[in-house]
Coordinates of C-alpha atoms in Angstrom, one line a residue:
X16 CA -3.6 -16.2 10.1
X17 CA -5.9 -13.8 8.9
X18 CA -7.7 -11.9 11.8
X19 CA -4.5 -11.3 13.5
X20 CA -0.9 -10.5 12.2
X21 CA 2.4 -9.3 13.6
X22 CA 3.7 -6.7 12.3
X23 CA 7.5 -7.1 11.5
X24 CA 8.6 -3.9 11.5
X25 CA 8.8 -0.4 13.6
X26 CA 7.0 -1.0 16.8
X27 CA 5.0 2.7 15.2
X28 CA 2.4 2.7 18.1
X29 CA 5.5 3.8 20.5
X30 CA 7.7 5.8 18.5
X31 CA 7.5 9.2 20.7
X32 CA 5.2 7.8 23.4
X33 CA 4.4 6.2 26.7
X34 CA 0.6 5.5 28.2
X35 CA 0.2 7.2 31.5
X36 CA -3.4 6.8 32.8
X37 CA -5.0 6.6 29.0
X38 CA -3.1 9.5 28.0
X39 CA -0.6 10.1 25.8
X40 CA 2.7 11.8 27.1
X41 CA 6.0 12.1 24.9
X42 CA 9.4 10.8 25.9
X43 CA 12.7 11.4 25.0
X44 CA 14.2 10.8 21.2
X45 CA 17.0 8.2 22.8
X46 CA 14.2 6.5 25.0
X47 CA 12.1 6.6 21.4
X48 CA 15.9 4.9 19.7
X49 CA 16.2 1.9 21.9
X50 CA 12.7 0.7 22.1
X51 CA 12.2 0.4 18.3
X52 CA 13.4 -3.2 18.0
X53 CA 12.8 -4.5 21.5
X54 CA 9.1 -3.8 21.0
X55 CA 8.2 -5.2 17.7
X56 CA 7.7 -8.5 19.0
X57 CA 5.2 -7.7 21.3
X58 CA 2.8 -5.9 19.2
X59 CA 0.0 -7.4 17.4
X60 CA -2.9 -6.4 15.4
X61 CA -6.2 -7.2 15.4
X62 CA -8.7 -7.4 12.3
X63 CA -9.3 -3.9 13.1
X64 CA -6.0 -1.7 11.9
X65 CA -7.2 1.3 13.4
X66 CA -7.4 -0.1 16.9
X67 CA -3.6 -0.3 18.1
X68 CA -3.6 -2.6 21.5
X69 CA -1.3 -1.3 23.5
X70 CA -3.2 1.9 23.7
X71 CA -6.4 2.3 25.6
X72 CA -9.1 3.9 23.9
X73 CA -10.1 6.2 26.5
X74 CA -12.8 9.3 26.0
X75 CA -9.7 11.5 25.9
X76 CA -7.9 9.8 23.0
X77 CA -11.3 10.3 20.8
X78 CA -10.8 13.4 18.3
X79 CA -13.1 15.1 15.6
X80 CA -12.0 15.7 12.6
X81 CA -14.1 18.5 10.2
X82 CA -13.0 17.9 6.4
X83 CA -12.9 20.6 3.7
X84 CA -16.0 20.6 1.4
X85 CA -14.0 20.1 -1.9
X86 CA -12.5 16.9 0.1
X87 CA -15.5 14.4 -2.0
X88 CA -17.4 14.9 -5.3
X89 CA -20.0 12.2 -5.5
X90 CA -21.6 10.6 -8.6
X91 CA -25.1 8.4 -8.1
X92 CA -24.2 8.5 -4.3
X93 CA -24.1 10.6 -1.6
X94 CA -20.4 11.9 -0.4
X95 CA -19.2 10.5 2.8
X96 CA -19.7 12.8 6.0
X97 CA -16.8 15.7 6.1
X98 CA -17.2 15.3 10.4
X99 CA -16.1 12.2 12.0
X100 CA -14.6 11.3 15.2
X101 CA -11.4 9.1 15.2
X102 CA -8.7 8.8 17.6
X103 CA -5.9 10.6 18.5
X104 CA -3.3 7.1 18.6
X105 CA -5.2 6.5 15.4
X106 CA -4.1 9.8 13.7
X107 CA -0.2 9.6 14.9
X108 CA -0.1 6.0 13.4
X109 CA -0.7 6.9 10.5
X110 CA 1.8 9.9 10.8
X111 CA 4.2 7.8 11.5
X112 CA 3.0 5.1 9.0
X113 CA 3.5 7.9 6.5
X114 CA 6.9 8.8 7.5
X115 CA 8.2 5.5 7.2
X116 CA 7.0 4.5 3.8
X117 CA 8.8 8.3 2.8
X118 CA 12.1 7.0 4.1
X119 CA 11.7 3.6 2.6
X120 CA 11.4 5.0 -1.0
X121 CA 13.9 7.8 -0.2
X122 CA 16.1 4.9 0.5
X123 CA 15.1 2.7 -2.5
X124 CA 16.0 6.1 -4.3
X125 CA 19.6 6.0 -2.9
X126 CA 19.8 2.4 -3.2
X127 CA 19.3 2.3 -6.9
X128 CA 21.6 5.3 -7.8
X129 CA 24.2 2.7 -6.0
X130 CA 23.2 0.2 -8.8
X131 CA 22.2 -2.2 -5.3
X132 CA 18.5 -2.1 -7.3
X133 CA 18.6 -2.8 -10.6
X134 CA 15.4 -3.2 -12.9
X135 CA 12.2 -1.6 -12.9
X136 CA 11.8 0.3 -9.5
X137 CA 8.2 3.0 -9.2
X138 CA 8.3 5.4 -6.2
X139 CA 5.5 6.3 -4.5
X140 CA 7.3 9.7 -3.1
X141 CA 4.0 11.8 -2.5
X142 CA 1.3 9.5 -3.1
X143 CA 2.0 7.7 1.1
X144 CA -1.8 9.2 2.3
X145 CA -3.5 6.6 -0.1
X146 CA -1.6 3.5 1.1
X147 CA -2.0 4.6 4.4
X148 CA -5.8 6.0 4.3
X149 CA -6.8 2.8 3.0
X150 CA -5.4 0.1 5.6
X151 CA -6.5 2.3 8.4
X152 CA -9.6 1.5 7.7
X153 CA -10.3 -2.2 6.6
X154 CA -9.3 -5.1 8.1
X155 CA -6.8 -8.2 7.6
X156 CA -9.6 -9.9 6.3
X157 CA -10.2 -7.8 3.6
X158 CA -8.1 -7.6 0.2
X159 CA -6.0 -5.4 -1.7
X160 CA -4.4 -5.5 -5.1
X161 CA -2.5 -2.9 -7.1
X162 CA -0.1 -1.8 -9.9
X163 CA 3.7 -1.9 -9.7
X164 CA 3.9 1.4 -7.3
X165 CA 3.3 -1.3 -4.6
X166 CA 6.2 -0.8 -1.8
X167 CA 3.9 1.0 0.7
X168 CA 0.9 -1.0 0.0
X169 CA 3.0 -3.8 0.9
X170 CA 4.2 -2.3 4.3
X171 CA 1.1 -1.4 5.3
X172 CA 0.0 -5.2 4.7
X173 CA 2.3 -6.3 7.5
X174 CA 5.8 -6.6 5.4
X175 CA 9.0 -5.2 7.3
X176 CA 11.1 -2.3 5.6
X177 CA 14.2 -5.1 5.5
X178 CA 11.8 -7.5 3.6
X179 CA 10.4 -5.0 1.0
X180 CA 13.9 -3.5 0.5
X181 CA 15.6 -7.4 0.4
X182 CA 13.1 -8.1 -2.3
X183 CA 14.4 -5.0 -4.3
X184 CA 17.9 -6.0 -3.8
X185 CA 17.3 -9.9 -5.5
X186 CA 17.9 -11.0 -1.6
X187 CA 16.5 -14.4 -0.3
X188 CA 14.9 -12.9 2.6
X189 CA 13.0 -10.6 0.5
X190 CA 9.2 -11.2 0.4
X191 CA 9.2 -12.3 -2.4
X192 CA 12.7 -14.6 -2.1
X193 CA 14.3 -12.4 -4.3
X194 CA 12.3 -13.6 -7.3
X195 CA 10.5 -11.0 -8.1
X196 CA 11.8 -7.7 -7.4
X197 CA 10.0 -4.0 -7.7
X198 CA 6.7 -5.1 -8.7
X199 CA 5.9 -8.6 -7.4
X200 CA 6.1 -7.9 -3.6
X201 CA 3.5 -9.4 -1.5
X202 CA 2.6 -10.2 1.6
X203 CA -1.0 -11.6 3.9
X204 CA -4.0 -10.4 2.4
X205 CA -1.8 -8.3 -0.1
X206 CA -2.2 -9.6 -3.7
X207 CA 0.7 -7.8 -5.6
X208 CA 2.7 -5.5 -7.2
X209 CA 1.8 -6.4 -10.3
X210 CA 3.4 -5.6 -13.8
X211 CA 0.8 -5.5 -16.3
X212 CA -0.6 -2.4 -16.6
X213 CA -4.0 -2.9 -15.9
X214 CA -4.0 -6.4 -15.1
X215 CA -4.3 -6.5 -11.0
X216 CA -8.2 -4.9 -11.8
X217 CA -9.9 -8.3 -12.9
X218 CA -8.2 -10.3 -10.6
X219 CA -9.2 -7.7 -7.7
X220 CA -12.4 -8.8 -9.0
X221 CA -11.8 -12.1 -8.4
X222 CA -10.8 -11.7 -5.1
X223 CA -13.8 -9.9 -4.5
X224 CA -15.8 -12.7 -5.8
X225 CA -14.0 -15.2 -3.5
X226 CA -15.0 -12.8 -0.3
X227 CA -18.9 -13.1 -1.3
X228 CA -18.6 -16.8 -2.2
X229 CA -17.3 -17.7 1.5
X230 CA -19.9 -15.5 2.5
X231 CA -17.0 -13.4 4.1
X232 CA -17.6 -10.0 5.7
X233 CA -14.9 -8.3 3.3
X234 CA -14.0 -7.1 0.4
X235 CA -11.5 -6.5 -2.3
X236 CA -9.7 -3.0 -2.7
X237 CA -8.4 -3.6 -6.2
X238 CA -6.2 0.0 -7.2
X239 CA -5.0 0.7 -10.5
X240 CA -3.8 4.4 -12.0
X241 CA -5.1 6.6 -14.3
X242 CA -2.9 5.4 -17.4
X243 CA -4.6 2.2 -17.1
X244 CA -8.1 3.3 -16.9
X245 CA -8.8 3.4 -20.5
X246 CA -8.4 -0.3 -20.1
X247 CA -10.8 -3.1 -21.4
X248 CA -10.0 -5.4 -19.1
X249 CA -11.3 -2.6 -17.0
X250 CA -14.4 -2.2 -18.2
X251 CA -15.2 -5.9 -18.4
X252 CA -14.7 -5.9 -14.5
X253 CA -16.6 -3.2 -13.8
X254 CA -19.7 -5.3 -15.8
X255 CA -19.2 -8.4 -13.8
X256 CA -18.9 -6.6 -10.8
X257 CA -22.0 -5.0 -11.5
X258 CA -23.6 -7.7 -12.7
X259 CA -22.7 -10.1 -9.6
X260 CA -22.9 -7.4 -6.8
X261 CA -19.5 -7.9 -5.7
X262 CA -18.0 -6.3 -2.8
X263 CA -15.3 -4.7 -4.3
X264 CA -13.8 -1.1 -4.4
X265 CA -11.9 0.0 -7.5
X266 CA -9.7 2.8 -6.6
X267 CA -8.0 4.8 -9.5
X268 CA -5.1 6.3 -8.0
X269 CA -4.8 9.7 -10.1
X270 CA -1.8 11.2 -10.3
X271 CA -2.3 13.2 -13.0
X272 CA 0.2 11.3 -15.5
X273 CA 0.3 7.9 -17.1
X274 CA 4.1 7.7 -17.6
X275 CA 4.6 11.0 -19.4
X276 CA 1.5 11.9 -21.1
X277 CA -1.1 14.2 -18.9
X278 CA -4.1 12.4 -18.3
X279 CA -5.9 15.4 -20.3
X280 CA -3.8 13.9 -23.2
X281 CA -4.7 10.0 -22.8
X282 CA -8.4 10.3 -21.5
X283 CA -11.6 12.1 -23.4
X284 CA -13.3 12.2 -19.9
X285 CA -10.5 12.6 -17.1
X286 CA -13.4 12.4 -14.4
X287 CA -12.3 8.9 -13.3
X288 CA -14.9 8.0 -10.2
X289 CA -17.9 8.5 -13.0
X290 CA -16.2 6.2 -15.7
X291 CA -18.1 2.8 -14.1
X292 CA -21.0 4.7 -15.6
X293 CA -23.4 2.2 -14.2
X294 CA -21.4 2.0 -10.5
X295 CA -21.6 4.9 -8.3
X296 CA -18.5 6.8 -7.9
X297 CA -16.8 9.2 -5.4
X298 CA -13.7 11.6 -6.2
X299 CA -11.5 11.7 -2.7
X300 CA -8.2 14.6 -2.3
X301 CA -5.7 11.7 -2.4
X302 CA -3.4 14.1 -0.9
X303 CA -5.0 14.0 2.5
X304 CA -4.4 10.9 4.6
X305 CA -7.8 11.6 6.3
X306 CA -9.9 11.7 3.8
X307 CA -8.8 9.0 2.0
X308 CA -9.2 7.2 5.5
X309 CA -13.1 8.2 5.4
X310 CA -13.7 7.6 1.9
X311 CA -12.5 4.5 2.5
X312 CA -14.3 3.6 5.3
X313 CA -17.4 4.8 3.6
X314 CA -16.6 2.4 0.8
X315 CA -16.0 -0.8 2.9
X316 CA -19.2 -0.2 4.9
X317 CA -20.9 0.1 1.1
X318 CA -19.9 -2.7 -0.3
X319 CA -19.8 -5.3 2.8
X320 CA -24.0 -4.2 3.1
X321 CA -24.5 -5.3 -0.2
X322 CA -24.7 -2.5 -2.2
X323 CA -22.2 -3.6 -4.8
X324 CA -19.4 -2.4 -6.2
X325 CA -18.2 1.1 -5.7
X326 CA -15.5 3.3 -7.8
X327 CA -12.7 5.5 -5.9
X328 CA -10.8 8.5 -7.6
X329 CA -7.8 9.4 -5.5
X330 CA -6.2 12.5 -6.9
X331 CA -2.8 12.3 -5.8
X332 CA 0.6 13.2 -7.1
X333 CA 3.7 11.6 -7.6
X334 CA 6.7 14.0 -6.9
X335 CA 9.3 11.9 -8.7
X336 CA 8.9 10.7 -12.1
X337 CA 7.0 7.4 -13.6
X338 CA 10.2 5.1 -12.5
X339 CA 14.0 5.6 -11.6
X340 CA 14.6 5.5 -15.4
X341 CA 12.1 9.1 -15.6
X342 CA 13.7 12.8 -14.8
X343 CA 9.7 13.3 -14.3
X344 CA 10.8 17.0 -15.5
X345 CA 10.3 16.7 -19.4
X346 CA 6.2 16.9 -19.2
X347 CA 5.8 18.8 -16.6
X348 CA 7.4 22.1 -14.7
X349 CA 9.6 22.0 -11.3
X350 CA 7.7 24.7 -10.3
X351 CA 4.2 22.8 -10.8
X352 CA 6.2 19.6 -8.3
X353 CA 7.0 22.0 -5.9
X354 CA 3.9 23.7 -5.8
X355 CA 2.4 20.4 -4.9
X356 CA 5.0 19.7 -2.4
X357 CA 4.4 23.1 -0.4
X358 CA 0.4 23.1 -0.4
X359 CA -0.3 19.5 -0.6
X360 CA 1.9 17.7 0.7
X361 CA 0.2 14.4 2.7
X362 CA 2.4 14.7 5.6
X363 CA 2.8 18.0 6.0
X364 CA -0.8 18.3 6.2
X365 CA -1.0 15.2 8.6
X366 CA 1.8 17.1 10.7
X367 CA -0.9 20.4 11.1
X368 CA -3.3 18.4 12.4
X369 CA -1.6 16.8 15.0
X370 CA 0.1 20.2 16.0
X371 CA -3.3 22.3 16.0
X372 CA -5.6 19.4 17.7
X373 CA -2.7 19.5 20.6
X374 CA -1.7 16.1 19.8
X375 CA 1.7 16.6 19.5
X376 CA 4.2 19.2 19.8
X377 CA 6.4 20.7 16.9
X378 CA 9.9 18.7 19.4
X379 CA 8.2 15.6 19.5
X380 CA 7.1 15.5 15.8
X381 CA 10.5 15.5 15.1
X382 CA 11.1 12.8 17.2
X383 CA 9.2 10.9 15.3
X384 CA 11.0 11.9 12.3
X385 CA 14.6 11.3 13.4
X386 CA 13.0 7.5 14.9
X387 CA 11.3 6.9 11.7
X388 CA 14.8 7.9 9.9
X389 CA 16.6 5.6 11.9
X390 CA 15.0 2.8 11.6
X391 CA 14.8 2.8 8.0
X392 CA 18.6 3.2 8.1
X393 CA 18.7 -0.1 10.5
X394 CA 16.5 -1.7 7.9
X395 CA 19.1 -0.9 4.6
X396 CA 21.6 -1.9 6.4
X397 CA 20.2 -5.3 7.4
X398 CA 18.5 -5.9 3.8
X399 CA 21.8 -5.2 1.8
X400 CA 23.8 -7.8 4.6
X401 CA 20.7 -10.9 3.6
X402 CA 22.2 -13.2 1.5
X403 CA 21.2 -13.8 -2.5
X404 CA 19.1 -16.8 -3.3
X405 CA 21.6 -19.9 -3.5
X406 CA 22.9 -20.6 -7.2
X407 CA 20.9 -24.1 -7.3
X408 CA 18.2 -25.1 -10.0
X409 CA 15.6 -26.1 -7.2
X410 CA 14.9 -22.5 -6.4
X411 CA 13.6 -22.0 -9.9
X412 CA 10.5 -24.5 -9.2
X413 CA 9.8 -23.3 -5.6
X414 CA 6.6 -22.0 -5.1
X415 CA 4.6 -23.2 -8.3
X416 CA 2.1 -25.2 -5.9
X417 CA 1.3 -24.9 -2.5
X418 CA 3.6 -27.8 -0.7
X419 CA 1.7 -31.0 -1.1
X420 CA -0.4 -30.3 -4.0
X421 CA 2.5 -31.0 -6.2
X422 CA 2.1 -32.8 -9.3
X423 CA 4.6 -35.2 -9.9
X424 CA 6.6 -34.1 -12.8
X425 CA 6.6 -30.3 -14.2
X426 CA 8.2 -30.0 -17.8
X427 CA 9.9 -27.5 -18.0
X428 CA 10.7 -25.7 -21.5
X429 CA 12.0 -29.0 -23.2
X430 CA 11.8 -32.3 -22.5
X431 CA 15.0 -32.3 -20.8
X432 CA 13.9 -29.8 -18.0
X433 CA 11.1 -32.0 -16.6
X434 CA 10.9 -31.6 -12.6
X435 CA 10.3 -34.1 -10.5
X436 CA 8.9 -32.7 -6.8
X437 CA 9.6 -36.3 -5.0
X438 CA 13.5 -36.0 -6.5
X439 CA 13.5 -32.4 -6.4
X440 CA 15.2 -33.0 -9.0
X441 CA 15.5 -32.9 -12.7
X442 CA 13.1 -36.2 -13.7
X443 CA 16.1 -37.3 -16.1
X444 CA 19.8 -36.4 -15.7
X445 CA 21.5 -36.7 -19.2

C-alpha cells in the first residue's frame, strides 16, 4: 500500500494540458473543467512523486533550473548544488499542487468565519512551497510528521481536499472520522497534525528509527516551527539521532514568529539549521518551492547513505496570523505582510518560472487558477453535504487497536464504562 497510492483528489497532472508526441500543449479552461473528476480515478503514483505517469519524460520535458546563491547557508556540510535539471510536468505539478493547498486554506478561512469550523484551526496561507518542496522529492515510502499547521502536508500525502475539509467540519468522512479536527489529520505515510507543541519531533525520530530497523531505504521528515525549537524534547532527539545514525531530517519551518513573539524575542541564537550543534545543518529560502525541492532532495539522499541525521531551516512566512483566533497584525506591521506577499511570494515566484522557461503562458496559467478554484469549490461543497459521525457510543472506541488485536475488555473512566470488543458493547449494562 505503500509504493503506490491513488491520489483522491484533482487529477493535477491534467489541469491545463494534453500530451501530443511528449510535448506539452494547453487546452481550453472548459476542456480543463470537465476532466477534473473523470480523471482522478485513473491516476496513480508511484514511489517516486516527482515522476507523474501519464506523462512521458521525454528529452524535451527535461529543464535546468540555476538557483540564487543566498538560496542555502550550510553549517558542517556543503550546500546543495544551486543548478539542477528537473522536469518541466514536474515544475507545473507542483504549481498546481501549490494553488490547490492556497484555495483549500482560503476556504477553511471562509469556512470558519461561517462558524462550519469551530476549534483550533492554523493556516498555512504562505508557507504552500515547503509542503510542496518536500513531497516532490521523497517517496511514499518515506515519512513525514509535523505540528498542527498540517492541512497541506496532509494533501500532499494523498488526502482529497473533501476529506481534509470533512475532518475540519467534525464530518464522518473526514480523514480522521471527524474525531479529530484541525490538528489530527492524517493520511499513508503521513503521521499527524499534531497538538503538542513540539511533540511530533521525538516521535519523527521514532519513525526514523523504524525505517533503519526494517533496513528500509527511507527516512523520516519530522518538521516542527521555530516556537518549538527551544524544546527539550528537541534536543533529546537530536542526541539519539546522533547517537544511532538515524535517517531522519528535522526541518524547522521558520516563520519568523512563534504565536506572537518574534523569534529574535524567544531564541538567544535564531540560526536554527546550526542548533543540532553536533548534526550538520542547512538554512533553505522556504519561500521558493524549488529550493526547498533540492534541499530536500539533498537531504533524503544524505541520510538514506548513512550519513545520519541532518537539520533543515526553512525560512518561510505565514501571511495570516498564528490561528483563526490571531488578527496576526498586533506584532507585526501590514506593511512588513505585504512586503512579503509582493517579493516573496512562493507561487508568484513558481508562476515566473514557468512563464520565462516557456512553459506556460500567462492565459493558461490562469487556467490553472480558475481549475484549481473550482475544484476546491466542488470539494466545500461535497465536505459540508458528508454526514456527522452517528450519535452512538461505539464510535468513541473505534480505532484504539488495529481490528483483531483487540483486547477483550477496555475500561473506560469508571468501572461502569468497560468495553467489551466481542459485544461492542458496554461489558455491563446497569
Amino acid at each position: 500500500m505503500l509504493s503506490t497510492i491513488s491520489r483522491l483528489q484533482a487529477p493535477k497532472s491534467l489541469i491545463g494540458r494534453s500530451i501530443v508526441s511528449g510535448t506539452i500543449t494547453s487546452t481550453s479552461t472548459s476542456t480543463i473543467q470537465n476532466s477534473l473528476l473523470s480523471v482522478t480515478k485513473r491516476r496513480t503514483y508511484s514511489t517516486d512523486k516527482t515522476k507523474d505517469q501519464s506523462i512521458p519524460n521525454t528529452e524535451n520535458d527535461v529543464v535546468t533550473i540555476e538557483l540564487p546563491e543566498k538560496s542555502f547557508e550550510g553549517y558542517l556540510v556543503d550546500i546543495p548544488s544551486l543548478t539542477y535539471q528537473t522536469s518541466k510536468s514536474s515544475l507545473l505539478q507542483m504549481y498546481k499542487d501549490m494553488v490547490i493547498i492556497r484555495r483549500m486554506e482560503m476556504a477553511c478561512d471562509a469556512l470558519y468565519k461561517a462558524k462550519k469550523i469551530r476549534g483550533f484551526c492554523h493556516l498555512s496561507v504562505g508557507q504552500e512551497a515547503i509542503a510542496v518542496g518536500v513531497e516532490n522529492a521523497i517517496t511514499k515510502l518515506d515519512s513525514v510528521i509535523t505540528s498542527y499547521r498540517c492541512h497541506g502536508f496532509t494533501y500532499m500525502r494523498g488526502a482529497s481536499v473533501k476529506s481534509v475539509l470533512a475532518e475540519l467540519m467534525g464530518r464522518r468522512e473526514g480523514v480522521s472520522f471527524g474525531k479529530g479536527g484541525s490538528m489530527h489529520l492524517y493520511a499513508p505515510g503521513f503521521y499527524g497534525g499534531n497538538g503538542i507543541v513540539g511533540a511530533q519531533v521525538p516521535l519523527g525520530t521514532g519513525l526514523a528509527f523504524a525505517h533503519q530497523y526494517k533496513n528500509e531505504d527511507a527516512c523520516s521528515f519530522t518538521l516542527y516551527g521555530d516556537g518549538a525549537s527551544n524544546q527539550g524534547q528537541v534536543f533529546e532527539s537530536f542526541n539519539m539521532a546522533k547517537l544511532f545514525n538515524l535517517p531522519v531530517v528535522y526541518c524547522c519551518e521558520n516563520n519568523k514568529y512563534g504565536m506572537g513573539t518574534a523569534a529574535s524575542r524567544s531564541s538567544a541564537m535564531t540560526e536554527y539549521y546550526k542548533r543540532g550543534q553536533y548534526i550538520p545543518g542547512i538554512k533553505v529560502n522556504g519561500m521558493d518551492v524549488l529550493a526547498v525541492y533540492q534541499a530536500s532532495k539533498f537531504a533524503k539522499d544524505w541520510c538514506v547513505s548513512g550519513k545520519g541525521p541532518l537539520l533543515l531551516e526553512f525560512e518561510t512566512y505565514r501571511y495570516g496570523g498564528h490561528s483563526m483566533s490571531d488578527p496576526g497584525t498586533t506584532y507585526r506591521t501590514r506593511e512588513e505582510i505585504q512586503n512579503m506577499r509582493s517579493k516573496n511570494d512562493p507561487i508568484a515566484g513558481l508562476k515566473m518560472h514557468l512563464t520565462e522557461l516557456g512553459i506556460a503562458t500567462e492565459s493558461e496559467v490562469k487556467a490553472y487558477d480558475k481549475a484549481a478554484r473550482k475544484y476546491v469549490d466542488e470539494q466545500v461543497a461535497l465536505a459540508d453535504k458528508a454526514a456527522p459521525p452517528e450519535p452512538k457510543l461505539s464510535i468513541l472506541f473505534e480505532d484504539v487497536y488495529v481490528k483483531g488485536t483487540e483486547i477483550p475488555t477496555l475500561r473506560g473512566r469508571i468501572q461502569e464504562d468497560t468495553w467489551d470488543f466481542e459485544k461492542n458493547d458496554f461489558a455491563k449494562t446497569y
